[in-house]
Amino acid sequence: MMASTSKKRKWNETYQQYGFTKFSRDGLDAAQCIHCSTVLANCSLKPAKLSHHQSNLHPNIELTEEDLEAKRKRFDKQGTLPTYGFQPESKPMVQASFEVALKIAERKKAHTIGEELIKPCAEIMVRNVLGDKAKREISKISLSNNTVRRRIDDMAADVCNQVCQEIRASAFRASLQLDESTDIANQSQLIAFVRYEKEKKVKEEFLFCELLTTTTTAEEVKKLVDYFFREEWAVVDAVPAHLH
């Protein structure tokens, strides 16, 4: 019912001309920049997006086709980018990316604001205060539209998992409250809140918000709730016995 319909793109050798090499993540093809080691998502395997990355982040780097081909052959032979100085994204860069994505989500801003406004402003401030070297380090932080979306999805999934773990550990029954709302596209959304016991205190948390793709009848609502618990709890019975 909620399966993804996004198109899965394939790596094309012509993408090498933009300064990228093939990278695999979660079973999907992706592109890794050989200049800054940034890995672009599968949906970014488009000439326009690859060219946009190079022209915006590496405008002063020019390599001939022979240089790019030689570098690619060395990589394929050795099987590792670090051998030639291309290091994977460091933990501070990842942490910064997550924290900025969290701020974007908290303020309900468009995901593109990270790459289009926040990052350029940060680079200007760092360059003027700390110099070009610090600016180059800041430029390695990935804040593309797809990265911000993926960071937010990862954080949301982690929060949901924590709530489900707390519900499992609750000493008493948990209550589930459902509400139906309509978004700006006039589509029906099912919102679920859960109340449970944690450390001898009653805790209330937002559980999920899912699109009702057909009707808003009780049968369709139950199907959606069942689907959520099958996915999150991985059990045969839809709703856990200590939820009511």
mmCIF file of N, CA and C in Angstrom, residues 96-216:
data_model
loop_
_atom_site.group_PDB
_atom_site.id
_atom_site.type_symbol
_atom_site.label_atom_id
_atom_site.label_comp_id
_atom_site.label_asym_id
_atom_site.label_seq_id
_atom_site.Cartn_x
_atom_site.Cartn_y
_atom_site.Cartn_z
ATOM 1 N N ALA A 96 27.532 17.322 11.459
ATOM 2 C CA ALA A 96 27.097 18.666 11.077
ATOM 3 C C ALA A 96 25.923 18.601 10.107
ATOM 4 N N SER A 97 25.989 17.666 9.166
ATOM 5 C CA SER A 97 24.913 17.497 8.193
ATOM 6 C C SER A 97 23.607 17.129 8.888
ATOM 7 N N PHE A 98 23.681 16.218 9.860
ATOM 8 C CA PHE A 98 22.485 15.810 10.602
ATOM 9 C C PHE A 98 21.914 16.965 11.421
ATOM 10 N N GLU A 99 22.790 17.730 12.082
ATOM 11 C CA GLU A 99 22.322 18.805 12.950
ATOM 12 C C GLU A 99 21.665 19.931 12.143
ATOM 13 N N VAL A 100 22.227 20.246 10.980
ATOM 14 C CA VAL A 100 21.615 21.259 10.122
ATOM 15 C C VAL A 100 20.271 20.754 9.594
ATOM 16 N N ALA A 101 20.213 19.478 9.200
ATOM 17 C CA ALA A 101 18.955 18.899 8.721
ATOM 18 C C ALA A 101 17.885 18.959 9.804
ATOM 19 N N LEU A 102 18.289 18.743 11.062
ATOM 20 C CA LEU A 102 17.347 18.824 12.182
ATOM 21 C C LEU A 102 16.799 20.240 12.324
ATOM 22 N N LYS A 103 17.663 21.244 12.199
ATOM 23 C CA LYS A 103 17.219 22.635 12.292
ATOM 24 C C LYS A 103 16.247 22.972 11.157
ATOM 25 N N ILE A 104 16.532 22.463 9.962
ATOM 26 C CA ILE A 104 15.651 22.698 8.816
ATOM 27 C C ILE A 104 14.283 22.088 9.065
ATOM 28 N N ALA A 105 14.277 20.866 9.611
ATOM 29 C CA ALA A 105 13.009 20.191 9.893
ATOM 30 C C ALA A 105 12.237 20.896 10.998
ATOM 31 N N GLU A 106 12.926 21.329 12.052
ATOM 32 C CA GLU A 106 12.271 22.001 13.174
ATOM 33 C C GLU A 106 11.594 23.299 12.729
ATOM 34 N N ARG A 107 12.182 23.980 11.777
ATOM 35 C CA ARG A 107 11.628 25.254 11.312
ATOM 36 C C ARG A 107 10.764 25.098 10.068
ATOM 37 N N LYS A 108 10.551 23.844 9.663
ATOM 38 C CA LYS A 108 9.656 23.517 8.547
ATOM 39 C C LYS A 108 10.033 24.258 7.264
ATOM 40 N N LYS A 109 11.322 24.300 6.986
ATOM 41 C CA LYS A 109 11.818 24.942 5.778
ATOM 42 C C LYS A 109 12.006 23.924 4.661
ATOM 43 N N ALA A 110 12.062 24.416 3.432
ATOM 44 C CA ALA A 110 12.303 23.539 2.289
ATOM 45 C C ALA A 110 13.687 22.909 2.399
ATOM 46 N N HIS A 111 13.805 21.648 2.008
ATOM 47 C CA HIS A 111 15.078 20.940 2.127
ATOM 48 C C HIS A 111 16.182 21.591 1.294
ATOM 49 N N THR A 112 15.802 22.273 0.238
ATOM 50 C CA THR A 112 16.796 22.887 -0.637
ATOM 51 C C THR A 112 17.502 24.076 0.015
ATOM 52 N N ILE A 113 16.974 24.585 1.117
ATOM 53 C CA ILE A 113 17.576 25.752 1.753
ATOM 54 C C ILE A 113 18.989 25.453 2.266
ATOM 55 N N GLY A 114 19.259 24.175 2.555
ATOM 56 C CA GLY A 114 20.582 23.797 3.037
ATOM 57 C C GLY A 114 21.669 24.083 2.021
ATOM 58 N N GLU A 115 21.451 23.641 0.786
ATOM 59 C CA GLU A 115 22.452 23.808 -0.267
ATOM 60 C C GLU A 115 22.399 25.185 -0.912
ATOM 61 N N GLU A 116 21.201 25.772 -0.970
ATOM 62 C CA GLU A 116 21.037 27.030 -1.685
ATOM 63 C C GLU A 116 21.332 28.258 -0.827
ATOM 64 N N LEU A 117 21.182 28.150 0.502
ATOM 65 C CA LEU A 117 21.367 29.329 1.343
ATOM 66 C C LEU A 117 22.300 29.086 2.534
ATOM 67 N N ILE A 118 22.013 28.065 3.346
ATOM 68 C CA ILE A 118 22.781 27.859 4.570
ATOM 69 C C ILE A 118 24.253 27.597 4.277
ATOM 70 N N LYS A 119 24.536 26.659 3.386
ATOM 71 C CA LYS A 119 25.922 26.295 3.100
ATOM 72 C C LYS A 119 26.708 27.442 2.455
ATOM 73 N N PRO A 120 26.164 28.126 1.427
ATOM 74 C CA PRO A 120 26.896 29.260 0.862
ATOM 75 C C PRO A 120 27.179 30.355 1.887
ATOM 76 N N CYS A 121 26.207 30.625 2.770
ATOM 77 C CA CYS A 121 26.421 31.645 3.800
ATOM 78 C C CYS A 121 27.499 31.210 4.781
ATOM 79 N N ALA A 122 27.476 29.940 5.158
ATOM 80 C CA ALA A 122 28.491 29.424 6.081
ATOM 81 C C ALA A 122 29.878 29.503 5.457
ATOM 82 N N GLU A 123 29.981 29.188 4.176
ATOM 83 C CA GLU A 123 31.271 29.251 3.484
ATOM 84 C C GLU A 123 31.798 30.685 3.432
ATOM 85 N N ILE A 124 30.908 31.650 3.193
ATOM 86 C CA ILE A 124 31.323 33.061 3.148
ATOM 87 C C ILE A 124 31.848 33.509 4.507
ATOM 88 N N MET A 125 31.119 33.176 5.574
ATOM 89 C CA MET A 125 31.528 33.585 6.918
ATOM 90 C C MET A 125 32.844 32.942 7.324
ATOM 91 N N VAL A 126 32.969 31.648 7.058
ATOM 92 C CA VAL A 126 34.189 30.928 7.436
ATOM 93 C C VAL A 126 35.384 31.412 6.630
ATOM 94 N N ARG A 127 35.188 31.657 5.349
ATOM 95 C CA ARG A 127 36.290 32.135 4.504
ATOM 96 C C ARG A 127 36.795 33.493 4.977
ATOM 97 N N ASN A 128 35.881 34.393 5.299
ATOM 98 C CA ASN A 128 36.272 35.742 5.722
ATOM 99 C C ASN A 128 36.902 35.778 7.106
ATOM 100 N N VAL A 129 36.466 34.855 7.978
ATOM 101 C CA VAL A 129 36.971 34.857 9.352
ATOM 102 C C VAL A 129 38.168 33.935 9.532
ATOM 103 N N LEU A 130 38.109 32.739 8.941
ATOM 104 C CA LEU A 130 39.135 31.717 9.182
ATOM 105 C C LEU A 130 40.010 31.411 7.971
ATOM 106 N N GLY A 131 39.611 31.855 6.785
ATOM 107 C CA GLY A 131 40.445 31.642 5.617
ATOM 108 C C GLY A 131 39.913 30.588 4.662
ATOM 109 N N ASP A 132 40.594 30.469 3.511
ATOM 110 C CA ASP A 132 40.147 29.551 2.459
ATOM 111 C C ASP A 132 40.235 28.090 2.869
ATOM 112 N N LYS A 133 41.239 27.739 3.662
ATOM 113 C CA LYS A 133 41.383 26.343 4.070
ATOM 114 C C LYS A 133 40.173 25.871 4.869
ATOM 115 N N ALA A 134 39.726 26.698 5.819
ATOM 116 C CA ALA A 134 38.541 26.347 6.614
ATOM 117 C C ALA A 134 37.300 26.321 5.734
ATOM 118 N N LYS A 135 37.261 27.220 4.746
ATOM 119 C CA LYS A 135 36.115 27.252 3.832
ATOM 120 C C LYS A 135 36.017 25.961 3.033
ATOM 121 N N ARG A 136 37.182 25.433 2.609
ATOM 122 C CA ARG A 136 37.190 24.175 1.859
ATOM 123 C C ARG A 136 36.682 23.022 2.712
ATOM 124 N N GLU A 137 36.981 23.055 4.017
ATOM 125 C CA GLU A 137 36.485 22.008 4.913
ATOM 126 C C GLU A 137 34.970 22.093 5.048
ATOM 127 N N ILE A 138 34.457 23.305 5.182
ATOM 128 C CA ILE A 138 33.009 23.500 5.304
ATOM 129 C C ILE A 138 32.289 23.014 4.049
ATOM 130 N N SER A 139 32.927 23.210 2.896
ATOM 131 C CA SER A 139 32.292 22.817 1.628
ATOM 132 C C SER A 139 32.092 21.305 1.520
ATOM 133 N N LYS A 140 32.775 20.529 2.366
ATOM 134 C CA LYS A 140 32.646 19.072 2.319
ATOM 135 C C LYS A 140 31.368 18.576 2.999
ATOM 136 N N ILE A 141 30.719 19.448 3.769
ATOM 137 C CA ILE A 141 29.477 19.051 4.445
ATOM 138 C C ILE A 141 28.377 18.916 3.405
ATOM 139 N N SER A 142 27.748 17.766 3.357
ATOM 140 C CA SER A 142 26.710 17.504 2.363
ATOM 141 C C SER A 142 25.357 18.015 2.864
ATOM 142 N N LEU A 143 24.791 18.984 2.117
ATOM 143 C CA LEU A 143 23.489 19.545 2.485
ATOM 144 C C LEU A 143 22.571 19.628 1.270
ATOM 145 N N SER A 144 22.730 18.698 0.351
ATOM 146 C CA SER A 144 21.866 18.697 -0.829
ATOM 147 C C SER A 144 20.437 18.355 -0.428
ATOM 148 N N ASN A 145 19.516 18.614 -1.324
ATOM 149 C CA ASN A 145 18.104 18.330 -1.077
ATOM 150 C C ASN A 145 17.896 16.872 -0.684
ATOM 151 N N ASN A 146 18.510 15.956 -1.432
ATOM 152 C CA ASN A 146 18.348 14.523 -1.156
ATOM 153 C C ASN A 146 19.000 14.119 0.159
ATOM 154 N N THR A 147 20.165 14.720 0.467
ATOM 155 C CA THR A 147 20.846 14.393 1.717
ATOM 156 C C THR A 147 20.028 14.841 2.915
ATOM 157 N N VAL A 148 19.517 16.078 2.863
ATOM 158 C CA VAL A 148 18.701 16.597 3.967
ATOM 159 C C VAL A 148 17.467 15.728 4.168
ATOM 160 N N ARG A 149 16.822 15.357 3.069
ATOM 161 C CA ARG A 149 15.639 14.494 3.181
ATOM 162 C C ARG A 149 15.995 13.151 3.808
ATOM 163 N N ARG A 150 17.134 12.579 3.373
ATOM 164 C CA ARG A 150 17.549 11.286 3.917
ATOM 165 C C ARG A 150 17.897 11.390 5.396
ATOM 166 N N ARG A 151 18.564 12.495 5.792
ATOM 167 C CA ARG A 151 18.896 12.694 7.209
ATOM 168 C C ARG A 151 17.630 12.785 8.056
ATOM 169 N N ILE A 152 16.646 13.545 7.577
ATOM 170 C CA ILE A 152 15.395 13.710 8.315
ATOM 171 C C ILE A 152 14.656 12.377 8.416
ATOM 172 N N ASP A 153 14.644 11.625 7.320
ATOM 173 C CA ASP A 153 13.998 10.300 7.345
ATOM 174 C C ASP A 153 14.687 9.378 8.341
ATOM 175 N N ASP A 154 16.011 9.411 8.376
ATOM 176 C CA ASP A 154 16.764 8.563 9.303
ATOM 177 C C ASP A 154 16.466 8.935 10.756
ATOM 178 N N MET A 155 16.430 10.238 11.042
ATOM 179 C CA MET A 155 16.150 10.682 12.406
ATOM 180 C C MET A 155 14.722 10.335 12.815
ATOM 181 N N ALA A 156 13.769 10.505 11.881
ATOM 182 C CA ALA A 156 12.373 10.174 12.171
ATOM 183 C C ALA A 156 12.215 8.684 12.450
ATOM 184 N N ALA A 157 12.893 7.859 11.659
ATOM 185 C CA ALA A 157 12.814 6.413 11.857
ATOM 186 C C ALA A 157 13.423 6.012 13.200
ATOM 187 N N ASP A 158 14.509 6.685 13.585
ATOM 188 C CA ASP A 158 15.153 6.385 14.864
ATOM 189 C C ASP A 158 14.246 6.768 16.034
ATOM 190 N N VAL A 159 13.595 7.932 15.941
ATOM 191 C CA VAL A 159 12.672 8.362 17.004
ATOM 192 C C VAL A 159 11.508 7.388 17.110
ATOM 193 N N CYS A 160 10.959 6.987 15.963
ATOM 194 C CA CYS A 160 9.844 6.026 15.959
ATOM 195 C C CYS A 160 10.263 4.717 16.597
ATOM 196 N N ASN A 161 11.476 4.259 16.280
ATOM 197 C CA ASN A 161 11.982 3.019 16.861
ATOM 198 C C ASN A 161 12.130 3.134 18.374
ATOM 199 N N GLN A 162 12.600 4.278 18.845
ATOM 200 C CA GLN A 162 12.744 4.484 20.291
ATOM 201 C C GLN A 162 11.394 4.446 20.992
ATOM 202 N N VAL A 163 10.381 5.085 20.377
ATOM 203 C CA VAL A 163 9.037 5.081 20.965
ATOM 204 C C VAL A 163 8.492 3.661 21.029
ATOM 205 N N CYS A 164 8.676 2.901 19.952
ATOM 206 C CA CYS A 164 8.191 1.512 19.931
ATOM 207 C C CYS A 164 8.897 0.672 20.988
ATOM 208 N N GLN A 165 10.191 0.898 21.183
ATOM 209 C CA GLN A 165 10.928 0.172 22.216
ATOM 210 C C GLN A 165 10.397 0.519 23.604
ATOM 211 N N GLU A 166 10.066 1.781 23.833
ATOM 212 C CA GLU A 166 9.520 2.193 25.128
ATOM 213 C C GLU A 166 8.129 1.596 25.365
ATOM 214 N N ILE A 167 7.337 1.495 24.302
ATOM 215 C CA ILE A 167 6.008 0.883 24.434
ATOM 216 C C ILE A 167 6.146 -0.585 24.826
ATOM 217 N N ARG A 168 7.097 -1.281 24.191
ATOM 218 C CA ARG A 168 7.333 -2.683 24.527
ATOM 219 C C ARG A 168 7.723 -2.840 26.000
ATOM 220 N N ALA A 169 8.504 -1.877 26.493
ATOM 221 C CA ALA A 169 8.999 -1.977 27.864
ATOM 222 C C ALA A 169 8.004 -1.464 28.897
ATOM 223 N N SER A 170 6.892 -0.888 28.445
ATOM 224 C CA SER A 170 5.900 -0.345 29.374
ATOM 225 C C SER A 170 5.299 -1.443 30.240
ATOM 226 N N ALA A 171 5.186 -1.160 31.534
ATOM 227 C CA ALA A 171 4.654 -2.154 32.475
ATOM 228 C C ALA A 171 3.136 -2.257 32.396
ATOM 229 N N PHE A 172 2.486 -1.285 31.796
ATOM 230 C CA PHE A 172 1.024 -1.266 31.719
ATOM 231 C C PHE A 172 0.572 -1.159 30.273
ATOM 232 N N ARG A 173 -0.736 -1.271 30.086
ATOM 233 C CA ARG A 173 -1.294 -1.127 28.750
ATOM 234 C C ARG A 173 -1.033 0.272 28.207
ATOM 235 N N ALA A 174 -0.851 0.356 26.913
ATOM 236 C CA ALA A 174 -0.679 1.645 26.254
ATOM 237 C C ALA A 174 -1.949 1.962 25.472
ATOM 238 N N SER A 175 -2.279 3.216 25.376
ATOM 239 C CA SER A 175 -3.478 3.619 24.640
ATOM 240 C C SER A 175 -3.085 4.314 23.344
ATOM 241 N N LEU A 176 -3.877 4.065 22.309
ATOM 242 C CA LEU A 176 -3.609 4.611 20.986
ATOM 243 C C LEU A 176 -4.753 5.535 20.607
ATOM 244 N N GLN A 177 -4.437 6.787 20.292
ATOM 245 C CA GLN A 177 -5.442 7.754 19.878
ATOM 246 C C GLN A 177 -5.244 8.099 18.414
ATOM 247 N N LEU A 178 -6.320 7.989 17.629
ATOM 248 C CA LEU A 178 -6.247 8.235 16.193
ATOM 249 C C LEU A 178 -7.059 9.470 15.824
ATOM 250 N N ASP A 179 -6.545 10.203 14.860
ATOM 251 C CA ASP A 179 -7.244 11.384 14.378
ATOM 252 C C ASP A 179 -7.045 11.483 12.879
ATOM 253 N N GLU A 180 -8.053 11.987 12.190
ATOM 254 C CA GLU A 180 -7.958 12.125 10.737
ATOM 255 C C GLU A 180 -7.955 13.601 10.395
ATOM 256 N N SER A 181 -7.002 13.999 9.530
ATOM 257 C CA SER A 181 -6.886 15.393 9.138
ATOM 258 C C SER A 181 -6.716 15.473 7.626
ATOM 259 N N THR A 182 -6.778 16.687 7.110
ATOM 260 C CA THR A 182 -6.625 16.912 5.673
ATOM 261 C C THR A 182 -5.492 17.894 5.449
ATOM 262 N N ASP A 183 -4.561 17.550 4.544
ATOM 263 C CA ASP A 183 -3.421 18.429 4.294
ATOM 264 C C ASP A 183 -3.752 19.466 3.221
ATOM 265 N N ILE A 184 -2.755 20.279 2.841
ATOM 266 C CA ILE A 184 -2.992 21.361 1.893
ATOM 267 C C ILE A 184 -3.342 20.848 0.499
ATOM 268 N N ALA A 185 -3.024 19.579 0.223
ATOM 269 C CA ALA A 185 -3.367 18.982 -1.073
ATOM 270 C C ALA A 185 -4.734 18.305 -1.022
ATOM 271 N N ASN A 186 -5.461 18.530 0.086
ATOM 272 C CA ASN A 186 -6.795 17.967 0.280
ATOM 273 C C ASN A 186 -6.778 16.441 0.337
ATOM 274 N N GLN A 187 -5.690 15.881 0.857
ATOM 275 C CA GLN A 187 -5.575 14.444 1.038
ATOM 276 C C GLN A 187 -5.722 14.107 2.519
ATOM 277 N N SER A 188 -6.364 12.994 2.785
ATOM 278 C CA SER A 188 -6.630 12.593 4.168
ATOM 279 C C SER A 188 -5.392 11.959 4.798
ATOM 280 N N GLN A 189 -5.071 12.401 6.000
ATOM 281 C CA GLN A 189 -3.923 11.882 6.734
ATOM 282 C C GLN A 189 -4.395 11.283 8.053
ATOM 283 N N LEU A 190 -3.897 10.104 8.374
ATOM 284 C CA LEU A 190 -4.202 9.470 9.654
ATOM 285 C C LEU A 190 -3.070 9.772 10.623
ATOM 286 N N ILE A 191 -3.401 10.411 11.738
ATOM 287 C CA ILE A 191 -2.408 10.791 12.748
ATOM 288 C C ILE A 191 -2.626 9.930 13.980
ATOM 289 N N ALA A 192 -1.549 9.365 14.517
ATOM 290 C CA ALA A 192 -1.656 8.478 15.677
ATOM 291 C C ALA A 192 -0.781 8.994 16.818
ATOM 292 N N PHE A 193 -1.367 9.015 18.017
ATOM 293 C CA PHE A 193 -0.642 9.369 19.238
ATOM 294 C C PHE A 193 -0.734 8.182 20.195
ATOM 295 N N VAL A 194 0.292 7.977 20.980
ATOM 296 C CA VAL A 194 0.308 6.856 21.909
ATOM 297 C C VAL A 194 0.642 7.353 23.305
ATOM 298 N N ARG A 195 -0.001 6.767 24.303
ATOM 299 C CA ARG A 195 0.259 7.109 25.702
ATOM 300 C C ARG A 195 0.619 5.826 26.431
ATOM 301 N N TYR A 196 1.739 5.869 27.165
ATOM 302 C CA TYR A 196 2.230 4.669 27.829
ATOM 303 C C TYR A 196 3.012 5.051 29.075
ATOM 304 N N GLU A 197 3.409 4.031 29.823
ATOM 305 C CA GLU A 197 4.145 4.247 31.070
ATOM 306 C C GLU A 197 5.632 4.115 30.824
ATOM 307 N N LYS A 198 6.397 5.050 31.394
ATOM 308 C CA LYS A 198 7.852 4.964 31.353
ATOM 309 C C LYS A 198 8.402 5.510 32.663
ATOM 310 N N GLU A 199 9.157 4.661 33.355
ATOM 311 C CA GLU A 199 9.773 5.039 34.625
ATOM 312 C C GLU A 199 8.735 5.589 35.601
ATOM 313 N N LYS A 200 7.584 4.879 35.659
ATOM 314 C CA LYS A 200 6.483 5.188 36.589
ATOM 315 C C LYS A 200 5.825 6.536 36.299
ATOM 316 N N LYS A 201 5.981 7.014 35.077
ATOM 317 C CA LYS A 201 5.315 8.232 34.659
ATOM 318 C C LYS A 201 4.584 7.989 33.347
ATOM 319 N N VAL A 202 3.468 8.707 33.158
ATOM 320 C CA VAL A 202 2.706 8.582 31.918
ATOM 321 C C VAL A 202 3.354 9.476 30.859
ATOM 322 N N LYS A 203 3.635 8.896 29.719
ATOM 323 C CA LYS A 203 4.290 9.630 28.634
ATOM 324 C C LYS A 203 3.424 9.567 27.389
ATOM 325 N N GLU A 204 3.298 10.683 26.714
ATOM 326 C CA GLU A 204 2.507 10.743 25.482
ATOM 327 C C GLU A 204 3.407 11.174 24.328
ATOM 328 N N GLU A 205 3.348 10.436 23.232
ATOM 329 C CA GLU A 205 4.219 10.718 22.089
ATOM 330 C C GLU A 205 3.437 10.624 20.784
ATOM 331 N N PHE A 206 3.888 11.379 19.803
ATOM 332 C CA PHE A 206 3.393 11.233 18.434
ATOM 333 C C PHE A 206 3.956 9.930 17.880
ATOM 334 N N LEU A 207 3.122 9.114 17.254
ATOM 335 C CA LEU A 207 3.569 7.807 16.766
ATOM 336 C C LEU A 207 3.795 7.796 15.259
ATOM 337 N N PHE A 208 2.788 8.190 14.481
ATOM 338 C CA PHE A 208 2.986 8.233 13.033
ATOM 339 C C PHE A 208 1.908 9.088 12.376
ATOM 340 N N CYS A 209 2.184 9.473 11.141
ATOM 341 C CA CYS A 209 1.217 10.170 10.288
ATOM 342 C C CYS A 209 1.333 9.548 8.905
ATOM 343 N N GLU A 210 0.250 8.949 8.444
ATOM 344 C CA GLU A 210 0.286 8.249 7.162
ATOM 345 C C GLU A 210 -0.894 8.682 6.294
ATOM 346 N N LEU A 211 -0.686 8.605 4.996
ATOM 347 C CA LEU A 211 -1.714 8.995 4.039
ATOM 348 C C LEU A 211 -2.764 7.902 3.882
ATOM 349 N N LEU A 212 -4.035 8.283 3.961
ATOM 350 C CA LEU A 212 -5.136 7.367 3.676
ATOM 351 C C LEU A 212 -5.394 7.447 2.179
ATOM 352 N N THR A 213 -4.935 6.443 1.461
ATOM 353 C CA THR A 213 -4.948 6.503 -0.005
ATOM 354 C C THR A 213 -6.304 6.189 -0.624
ATOM 355 N N THR A 214 -7.205 5.565 0.143
ATOM 356 C CA THR A 214 -8.506 5.189 -0.437
ATOM 357 C C THR A 214 -9.633 5.985 0.222
ATOM 358 N N THR A 215 -10.209 5.433 1.285
ATOM 359 C CA THR A 215 -11.294 6.107 2.003
ATOM 360 C C THR A 215 -10.893 6.293 3.461
ATOM 361 N N THR A 216 -11.762 6.955 4.225
ATOM 362 C CA THR A 216 -11.482 7.196 5.646
ATOM 363 C C THR A 216 -12.377 6.339 6.535
#
